Amino acid sequence: MHQVLKELESYLSKDLQYSRILSSMCTNPHPVAVKAHTMFIRTNLGDPGLFPGTAELERKLISELGKLFGKKDVSGYIGSGGTEGNIQAIRAAKNVTGKKGNIVVPESAHFSFAKIGDLIGVEVRRAKLDGEYRVDTGDVERLIDDDTFAIVGIAGTTELGQVDDIRALSDIALENDVFLHVDAAFGGFVLPFLGIRDFDFRVEGVCSLTADPHKMGMATIPSSAILFREEEYLEALNVETPYLTSAKQYTLTGTRPGTGVASAYAVLRYLGFEGMKKVVLECMRITRLIKDEVEATGLEAVIEPVTNVVCFRCRAEKVREELKKMGWIVSTIRRPEAIRCVVMPHITESLAFEFVEALKQVVRNL
Ligand SMILES: *Cc1c(COP(=O)(O)O)cnc(C)c1O
């Protein structure tokens, strides 16, 4: 066995360490998440009758998340990622409304919606953004027609961390009798801890919500929650499952790990609301610190950070390449041209100062 492990190690050691990565919405899992993950390593929620304890834990986690997101008796499950959550929300919307025409998403929507258009065979209409890179709700209204069955709002966009006006989208959804899905894959475990609450089930028109514990929830990958306001939305996803311990299955994947349930639950339970809030506030403090330090060098932030993401206008591809040579990984966004820094919990204050120094040097030599 030793030989095999040594071989594996040689591959693993080629991977990058998170400490110099500002391009990812993932991070080192919390130690309690790693312990929980290991404990549940053999579980398969695809066949829940064989794992009644893990299935019970999942129901408990869903109910905890329901409390966090403003509806105690929410329905849902833990899947593989925000992509799965978004797919399932739009599938449910299609099945409950019985329509199969088009959906309206913000231009800032995650690329998973391109997959959804292809998979579900619906037209994905993209609404313009306003000057602050929130979806232009007037444009959403303009794009809705008789064949529209769902609209999407984003609470924490992938590129800028911006939050759409979910209240306004809710009014539009209720008026036009369409399903409203909120993609809070990133923001779900940030916004509640900043006191921002008007993106979740507290807003009347919100039918479903995606939130990823494997991003700011510090759980192990994969762990992502898809939550529905009504049980019937979840049931609209059911197919019959002969030869398993359950008669029906609403999940997208069949075999499904219990590890993400255990690790997400462990972090929530161990840190509690106050502990998670501390982590998020520290990420926000460091985000603002990076913003102030970098702006002092003459680069301008695209928006005032709403979540722990900050983007700077510059010759982005050039800056990204130069930073990479110095060992720092950032990503770029296209509109506007900018570099993007996601300030996850692994970016400590001293790493942030080191990063700013590197960026300053790059800017001086541009
Ligand atoms: C990360 C992200 C997703 C996709 O989540 P995966 O876990 O990578 O599938 C979807 N929407 C938003 C807003 C995201 O930030």
Short mmCIF file of C-alpha atoms and ligand atoms in Angstrom, two decimals:
data_model
loop_
_atom_site.label_atom_id
_atom_site.label_comp_id
_atom_site.label_asym_id
_atom_site.label_seq_id
_atom_site.Cartn_x
_atom_site.Cartn_y
_atom_site.Cartn_z
CA MET A 1 0.00 0.00 0.00
CA HIS A 2 2.88 2.32 0.84
CA GLN A 3 4.00 2.38 -2.82
CA VAL A 4 0.54 3.29 -4.05
CA LEU A 5 0.17 6.08 -1.55
CA LYS A 6 3.57 7.44 -2.47
CA GLU A 7 2.50 7.48 -6.08
CA LEU A 8 -0.71 9.32 -5.21
CA GLU A 9 1.25 11.79 -3.13
CA SER A 10 3.44 12.63 -6.11
CA TYR A 11 0.36 13.74 -8.02
CA LEU A 12 -1.28 15.52 -5.10
CA SER A 13 1.87 17.51 -4.45
CA LYS A 14 1.58 19.08 -7.92
CA ASP A 15 -1.69 20.77 -6.89
CA LEU A 16 -1.68 24.40 -5.76
CA GLN A 17 -2.16 25.45 -2.15
CA TYR A 18 -5.23 27.59 -1.40
CA SER A 19 -3.12 30.16 0.46
CA ARG A 20 -2.17 31.95 -2.77
CA ILE A 21 -5.45 31.42 -4.61
CA LEU A 22 -7.85 34.36 -4.93
CA SER A 23 -9.67 32.98 -7.96
CA SER A 24 -11.75 30.28 -6.28
CA MET A 25 -14.96 30.27 -4.25
CA CYS A 26 -13.78 27.10 -2.52
CA THR A 27 -11.40 26.89 0.43
CA ASN A 28 -9.77 24.47 2.83
CA PRO A 29 -12.60 22.66 4.59
CA HIS A 30 -12.95 23.37 8.30
CA PRO A 31 -11.19 20.66 10.42
CA VAL A 32 -14.52 19.56 11.88
CA ALA A 33 -15.83 19.12 8.31
CA VAL A 34 -12.89 16.87 7.46
CA LYS A 35 -13.58 14.70 10.54
CA ALA A 36 -17.28 14.48 9.70
CA HIS A 37 -16.52 13.67 6.06
CA THR A 38 -14.24 10.81 7.06
CA MET A 39 -16.85 9.41 9.46
CA PHE A 40 -19.50 9.28 6.70
CA ILE A 41 -17.19 8.18 3.89
CA ARG A 42 -19.11 4.96 3.06
CA THR A 43 -22.62 6.44 3.09
CA ASN A 44 -24.86 6.50 0.02
CA LEU A 45 -27.99 8.63 0.25
CA GLY A 46 -29.04 7.33 -3.15
CA ASP A 47 -30.38 4.34 -1.23
CA PRO A 48 -31.59 6.03 1.97
CA GLY A 49 -33.27 2.93 3.46
CA LEU A 50 -29.80 1.49 4.03
CA PHE A 51 -28.60 4.69 5.71
CA PRO A 52 -31.56 5.85 7.82
CA GLY A 53 -29.29 7.73 10.22
CA THR A 54 -27.62 9.74 7.50
CA ALA A 55 -31.02 10.37 5.90
CA GLU A 56 -32.30 11.66 9.25
CA LEU A 57 -29.25 13.92 9.54
CA GLU A 58 -29.98 15.30 6.07
CA ARG A 59 -33.56 16.16 7.09
CA LYS A 60 -32.20 17.87 10.20
CA LEU A 61 -29.69 19.87 8.13
CA ILE A 62 -32.38 20.91 5.65
CA SER A 63 -34.52 22.13 8.53
CA GLU A 64 -31.55 24.07 10.02
CA LEU A 65 -30.97 25.67 6.62
CA GLY A 66 -34.68 26.44 6.43
CA LYS A 67 -34.34 28.40 9.68
CA LEU A 68 -31.30 30.24 8.29
CA PHE A 69 -33.14 31.11 5.08
CA GLY A 70 -36.46 32.13 6.60
CA LYS A 71 -38.72 29.08 6.27
CA LYS A 72 -38.59 26.39 8.94
CA ASP A 73 -40.51 23.72 6.98
CA VAL A 74 -38.58 24.07 3.74
CA SER A 75 -38.10 21.03 1.46
CA GLY A 76 -34.88 20.06 -0.27
CA TYR A 77 -31.77 17.96 -0.28
CA ILE A 78 -27.97 18.13 -0.40
CA GLY A 79 -26.55 17.67 -3.86
CA SER A 80 -23.32 18.04 -5.75
CA GLY A 81 -23.14 21.77 -6.33
CA GLY A 82 -24.78 25.01 -7.33
CA THR A 83 -24.98 23.67 -10.87
CA GLU A 84 -27.17 20.75 -9.75
CA GLY A 85 -29.28 23.07 -7.60
CA ASN A 86 -29.91 25.41 -10.51
CA ILE A 87 -30.73 22.53 -12.86
CA GLN A 88 -33.17 21.03 -10.37
CA ALA A 89 -34.87 24.34 -9.62
CA ILE A 90 -35.55 24.98 -13.30
CA ARG A 91 -36.66 21.37 -13.83
CA ALA A 92 -39.08 21.71 -10.93
CA ALA A 93 -40.36 25.03 -12.29
CA LYS A 94 -40.94 23.42 -15.68
CA ASN A 95 -42.76 20.46 -14.15
CA VAL A 96 -45.00 22.42 -11.77
CA THR A 97 -45.96 25.07 -14.31
CA GLY A 98 -46.33 22.55 -17.14
CA LYS A 99 -44.62 25.06 -19.44
CA LYS A 100 -41.47 24.58 -21.46
CA GLY A 101 -40.86 27.90 -23.18
CA ASN A 102 -38.26 30.21 -21.74
CA ILE A 103 -36.64 31.44 -18.55
CA VAL A 104 -35.19 34.89 -17.83
CA VAL A 105 -31.83 35.10 -16.06
CA PRO A 106 -29.50 38.04 -15.40
CA GLU A 107 -26.61 38.56 -17.80
CA SER A 108 -24.44 37.96 -14.74
CA ALA A 109 -25.84 34.44 -14.28
CA HIS A 110 -23.44 31.56 -13.69
CA PHE A 111 -22.53 29.46 -16.74
CA SER A 112 -24.59 26.59 -15.31
CA PHE A 113 -27.60 28.26 -16.95
CA ALA A 114 -26.05 27.60 -20.36
CA LYS A 115 -26.05 23.90 -19.45
CA ILE A 116 -29.65 24.18 -18.28
CA GLY A 117 -30.82 25.64 -21.59
CA ASP A 118 -29.21 22.75 -23.39
CA LEU A 119 -30.32 19.99 -20.98
CA ILE A 120 -33.90 21.06 -20.41
CA GLY A 121 -34.36 22.40 -23.90
CA VAL A 122 -35.59 25.84 -22.91
CA GLU A 123 -34.62 29.24 -24.21
CA VAL A 124 -32.48 31.15 -21.70
CA ARG A 125 -33.13 34.90 -22.04
CA ARG A 126 -30.51 37.19 -20.53
CA ALA A 127 -31.60 40.43 -18.91
CA LYS A 128 -29.30 43.46 -18.93
CA LEU A 129 -27.56 44.73 -15.83
CA ASP A 130 -27.83 48.21 -14.32
CA GLY A 131 -24.90 50.54 -13.55
CA GLU A 132 -24.16 48.63 -10.34
CA TYR A 133 -24.16 45.26 -12.16
CA ARG A 134 -27.47 44.18 -10.62
CA VAL A 135 -30.08 42.81 -12.97
CA ASP A 136 -32.16 45.55 -14.58
CA THR A 137 -35.61 44.54 -13.37
CA GLY A 138 -37.27 46.60 -16.11
CA ASP A 139 -35.47 44.46 -18.66
CA VAL A 140 -36.59 41.29 -16.87
CA GLU A 141 -40.22 42.45 -17.19
CA ARG A 142 -39.68 43.28 -20.85
CA LEU A 143 -38.33 39.80 -21.58
CA ILE A 144 -41.19 37.91 -19.89
CA ASP A 145 -43.89 36.63 -22.24
CA ASP A 146 -46.64 33.97 -22.13
CA ASP A 147 -44.10 31.17 -22.50
CA THR A 148 -41.90 32.31 -19.60
CA PHE A 149 -42.16 29.90 -16.66
CA ALA A 150 -39.28 31.01 -14.42
CA ILE A 151 -37.09 33.98 -13.61
CA VAL A 152 -33.82 33.90 -11.71
CA GLY A 153 -32.17 36.32 -9.30
CA ILE A 154 -28.62 36.03 -8.01
CA ALA A 155 -27.63 36.65 -4.42
CA GLY A 156 -23.86 36.91 -4.72
CA THR A 157 -22.86 36.86 -8.40
CA THR A 158 -19.91 34.69 -9.31
CA GLU A 159 -17.95 37.52 -10.91
CA LEU A 160 -18.59 40.55 -8.68
CA GLY A 161 -20.35 39.15 -5.63
CA GLN A 162 -23.23 41.54 -6.33
CA VAL A 163 -26.78 40.89 -5.06
CA ASP A 164 -29.83 41.40 -7.30
CA ASP A 165 -32.94 43.16 -6.04
CA ILE A 166 -34.79 39.98 -5.06
CA ARG A 167 -37.77 41.94 -3.67
CA ALA A 168 -38.37 43.59 -7.02
CA LEU A 169 -37.97 40.24 -8.81
CA SER A 170 -40.44 38.73 -6.34
CA ASP A 171 -43.04 41.39 -7.21
CA ILE A 172 -42.50 40.68 -10.91
CA ALA A 173 -42.78 36.90 -10.35
CA LEU A 174 -46.01 37.21 -8.38
CA GLU A 175 -47.54 39.63 -10.88
CA ASN A 176 -46.70 37.43 -13.86
CA ASP A 177 -47.34 34.15 -12.08
CA VAL A 178 -43.89 32.71 -12.78
CA PHE A 179 -41.49 30.71 -10.60
CA LEU A 180 -38.65 32.69 -8.93
CA HIS A 181 -35.39 30.85 -8.27
CA VAL A 182 -32.63 32.52 -6.25
CA ASP A 183 -29.07 31.43 -6.97
CA ALA A 184 -27.29 32.01 -3.66
CA ALA A 185 -24.66 29.33 -4.32
CA PHE A 186 -21.99 31.74 -3.11
CA GLY A 187 -23.98 34.35 -1.13
CA GLY A 188 -26.08 31.89 0.85
CA PHE A 189 -23.40 31.48 3.49
CA VAL A 190 -22.32 35.12 3.42
CA LEU A 191 -25.37 37.39 3.30
CA PRO A 192 -27.25 36.19 6.42
CA PHE A 193 -24.12 36.87 8.47
CA LEU A 194 -23.98 40.45 7.12
CA GLY A 195 -27.58 40.99 8.17
CA ILE A 196 -28.81 40.85 4.57
CA ARG A 197 -32.03 38.84 4.66
CA ASP A 198 -34.18 40.01 1.79
CA PHE A 199 -32.93 37.42 -0.69
CA ASP A 200 -34.39 34.25 0.84
CA PHE A 201 -37.77 32.68 1.70
CA ARG A 202 -38.64 35.77 3.76
CA VAL A 203 -39.40 37.29 0.36
CA GLU A 204 -42.82 36.02 -0.65
CA GLY A 205 -42.22 35.21 -4.32
CA VAL A 206 -39.06 33.16 -3.79
CA CYS A 207 -39.88 29.53 -4.75
CA SER A 208 -36.44 27.93 -4.54
CA LEU A 209 -32.91 28.73 -3.43
CA THR A 210 -29.47 27.25 -4.07
CA ALA A 211 -26.77 27.66 -1.40
CA ASP A 212 -23.42 25.85 -1.36
CA PRO A 213 -21.87 24.74 1.94
CA HIS A 214 -18.78 23.77 -0.10
CA LYS A 215 -18.13 27.46 -0.78
CA MET A 216 -18.43 29.81 2.22
CA GLY A 217 -19.97 27.05 4.36
CA MET A 218 -16.45 25.55 4.73
CA ALA A 219 -17.80 22.02 4.15
CA THR A 220 -16.05 19.36 2.08
CA ILE A 221 -16.73 19.06 -1.66
CA PRO A 222 -19.38 18.13 -2.75
CA SER A 223 -21.97 19.83 -0.59
CA SER A 224 -24.75 22.02 -1.92
CA ALA A 225 -28.30 22.66 -0.80
CA ILE A 226 -31.29 23.01 -3.12
CA LEU A 227 -34.28 24.23 -1.12
CA PHE A 228 -37.93 24.59 -2.15
CA ARG A 229 -40.70 26.63 -0.55
CA GLU A 230 -43.29 23.90 -1.24
CA GLU A 231 -42.93 20.14 -0.88
CA GLU A 232 -44.79 19.80 -4.19
CA TYR A 233 -41.90 21.48 -6.04
CA LEU A 234 -39.54 18.81 -4.79
CA GLU A 235 -42.07 16.09 -5.59
CA ALA A 236 -42.35 17.41 -9.12
CA LEU A 237 -38.83 15.99 -9.59
CA ASN A 238 -39.71 12.43 -8.57
CA VAL A 239 -39.09 9.41 -10.73
CA GLU A 240 -39.92 5.84 -9.70
CA THR A 241 -37.02 3.75 -8.44
CA PRO A 242 -37.57 0.02 -8.61
CA TYR A 243 -35.05 -2.20 -6.72
CA LEU A 244 -34.00 0.48 -4.19
CA THR A 245 -35.14 0.87 -0.59
CA SER A 246 -37.15 3.96 -1.58
CA ALA A 247 -39.93 3.95 -4.16
CA LYS A 248 -39.10 7.35 -5.65
CA GLN A 249 -36.16 9.65 -6.11
CA TYR A 250 -36.15 13.42 -6.64
CA THR A 251 -32.37 13.91 -6.79
CA LEU A 252 -30.46 14.43 -10.04
CA THR A 253 -27.71 11.94 -9.27
CA GLY A 254 -28.42 8.40 -8.15
CA THR A 255 -25.62 7.31 -5.85
CA ARG A 256 -25.03 10.31 -3.62
CA PRO A 257 -22.53 10.86 -0.80
CA GLY A 258 -23.62 11.55 2.77
CA THR A 259 -20.27 13.25 3.38
CA GLY A 260 -21.50 16.68 2.29
CA VAL A 261 -24.45 16.39 4.66
CA ALA A 262 -22.22 15.48 7.60
CA SER A 263 -19.54 18.06 6.90
CA ALA A 264 -21.98 20.94 6.33
CA TYR A 265 -23.94 20.02 9.46
CA ALA A 266 -20.75 19.71 11.51
CA VAL A 267 -19.56 23.21 10.58
CA LEU A 268 -22.96 24.80 11.28
CA ARG A 269 -23.22 23.00 14.58
CA TYR A 270 -19.62 23.50 15.71
CA LEU A 271 -19.25 27.17 14.79
CA GLY A 272 -22.89 28.16 15.23
CA PHE A 273 -24.34 31.30 13.71
CA GLU A 274 -22.01 33.53 15.70
CA GLY A 275 -18.91 31.56 14.74
CA MET A 276 -19.79 31.63 11.04
CA LYS A 277 -20.56 35.32 11.27
CA LYS A 278 -17.08 35.93 12.68
CA VAL A 279 -15.49 34.15 9.72
CA VAL A 280 -17.57 36.14 7.22
CA LEU A 281 -16.89 39.47 8.94
CA GLU A 282 -13.17 38.75 8.90
CA CYS A 283 -13.33 37.96 5.16
CA MET A 284 -15.18 41.26 4.62
CA ARG A 285 -12.60 43.19 6.66
CA ILE A 286 -9.78 41.75 4.57
CA THR A 287 -11.72 42.38 1.34
CA ARG A 288 -12.02 46.09 2.25
CA LEU A 289 -8.40 46.20 3.31
CA ILE A 290 -7.34 44.85 -0.11
CA LYS A 291 -9.69 47.29 -1.82
CA ASP A 292 -8.29 50.32 0.03
CA GLU A 293 -4.66 49.31 -0.42
CA VAL A 294 -5.07 48.53 -4.11
CA GLU A 295 -7.10 51.68 -4.83
CA ALA A 296 -4.26 53.67 -3.31
CA THR A 297 -2.09 52.40 -6.18
CA GLY A 298 -4.51 53.89 -8.72
CA LEU A 299 -6.57 50.83 -9.69
CA GLU A 300 -10.30 51.31 -9.29
CA ALA A 301 -12.68 48.74 -7.78
CA VAL A 302 -15.58 47.92 -10.12
CA ILE A 303 -18.15 48.12 -7.31
CA GLU A 304 -17.98 48.65 -3.58
CA PRO A 305 -17.75 45.03 -2.32
CA VAL A 306 -21.14 43.69 -1.21
CA THR A 307 -19.71 40.27 -0.37
CA ASN A 308 -16.10 39.08 -0.03
CA VAL A 309 -15.27 39.60 -3.71
CA VAL A 310 -13.44 42.62 -5.10
CA CYS A 311 -12.63 43.33 -8.75
CA PHE A 312 -10.22 45.97 -10.07
CA ARG A 313 -10.34 47.56 -13.51
CA CYS A 314 -7.03 47.09 -15.31
CA ARG A 315 -5.39 45.36 -18.26
CA ALA A 316 -6.67 42.22 -16.69
CA GLU A 317 -5.04 39.45 -18.70
CA LYS A 318 -1.60 41.08 -18.41
CA VAL A 319 -1.98 41.65 -14.65
CA ARG A 320 -3.24 38.10 -14.13
CA GLU A 321 -0.22 36.68 -15.96
CA GLU A 322 2.28 38.82 -14.05
CA LEU A 323 0.70 37.89 -10.73
CA LYS A 324 0.83 34.23 -11.70
CA LYS A 325 4.58 34.50 -12.26
CA MET A 326 4.83 35.72 -8.67
CA GLY A 327 2.79 32.77 -7.43
CA TRP A 328 -0.58 34.51 -7.00
CA ILE A 329 -3.70 33.24 -8.73
CA VAL A 330 -6.49 35.67 -9.59
CA SER A 331 -9.11 35.38 -12.31
CA THR A 332 -10.36 37.91 -14.81
CA ILE A 333 -13.84 39.09 -15.75
CA ARG A 334 -14.85 40.37 -19.15
CA ARG A 335 -17.41 43.03 -18.36
CA PRO A 336 -15.88 45.38 -17.40
CA GLU A 337 -12.31 44.26 -18.00
CA ALA A 338 -10.99 43.58 -14.51
CA ILE A 339 -9.16 41.15 -12.26
CA ARG A 340 -11.26 39.35 -9.68
CA CYS A 341 -10.21 38.54 -6.11
CA VAL A 342 -12.35 36.26 -3.97
CA VAL A 343 -11.32 36.67 -0.34
CA MET A 344 -12.03 33.27 1.16
CA PRO A 345 -11.22 32.33 4.79
CA HIS A 346 -7.76 31.08 3.76
CA ILE A 347 -6.68 34.65 2.89
CA THR A 348 -5.33 35.95 6.19
CA GLU A 349 -4.38 39.57 6.83
CA SER A 350 -0.67 38.91 6.32
CA LEU A 351 -1.32 37.03 3.05
CA ALA A 352 -3.51 39.94 1.96
CA PHE A 353 -0.64 42.41 2.54
CA GLU A 354 1.75 40.13 0.63
CA PHE A 355 -0.74 39.97 -2.24
CA VAL A 356 -1.16 43.74 -2.30
CA GLU A 357 2.62 44.19 -2.43
CA ALA A 358 2.83 41.82 -5.40
CA LEU A 359 0.01 43.63 -7.18
CA LYS A 360 1.65 47.00 -6.51
CA GLN A 361 4.84 45.74 -8.11
CA VAL A 362 2.94 44.48 -11.15
CA VAL A 363 1.14 47.81 -11.53
CA ARG A 364 4.42 49.77 -11.27
CA ASN A 365 5.94 47.72 -14.08
CA LEU A 366 2.93 47.83 -16.41
C1 LIG B 1 -20.34 28.61 -7.80
C2 LIG B 1 -21.62 29.05 -8.36
C3 LIG B 1 -22.48 28.16 -9.00
C4 LIG B 1 -22.07 26.75 -9.35
O1 LIG B 1 -21.80 26.00 -8.26
P1 LIG B 1 -20.98 24.62 -8.40
O2 LIG B 1 -20.93 24.17 -6.99
O3 LIG B 1 -19.64 24.98 -8.98
O4 LIG B 1 -21.75 23.73 -9.29
C5 LIG B 1 -23.72 28.61 -9.39
N1 LIG B 1 -24.09 29.88 -9.16
C6 LIG B 1 -23.29 30.77 -8.55
C7 LIG B 1 -23.79 32.15 -8.31
C8 LIG B 1 -22.02 30.39 -8.13
O5 LIG B 1 -21.21 31.29 -7.57
#
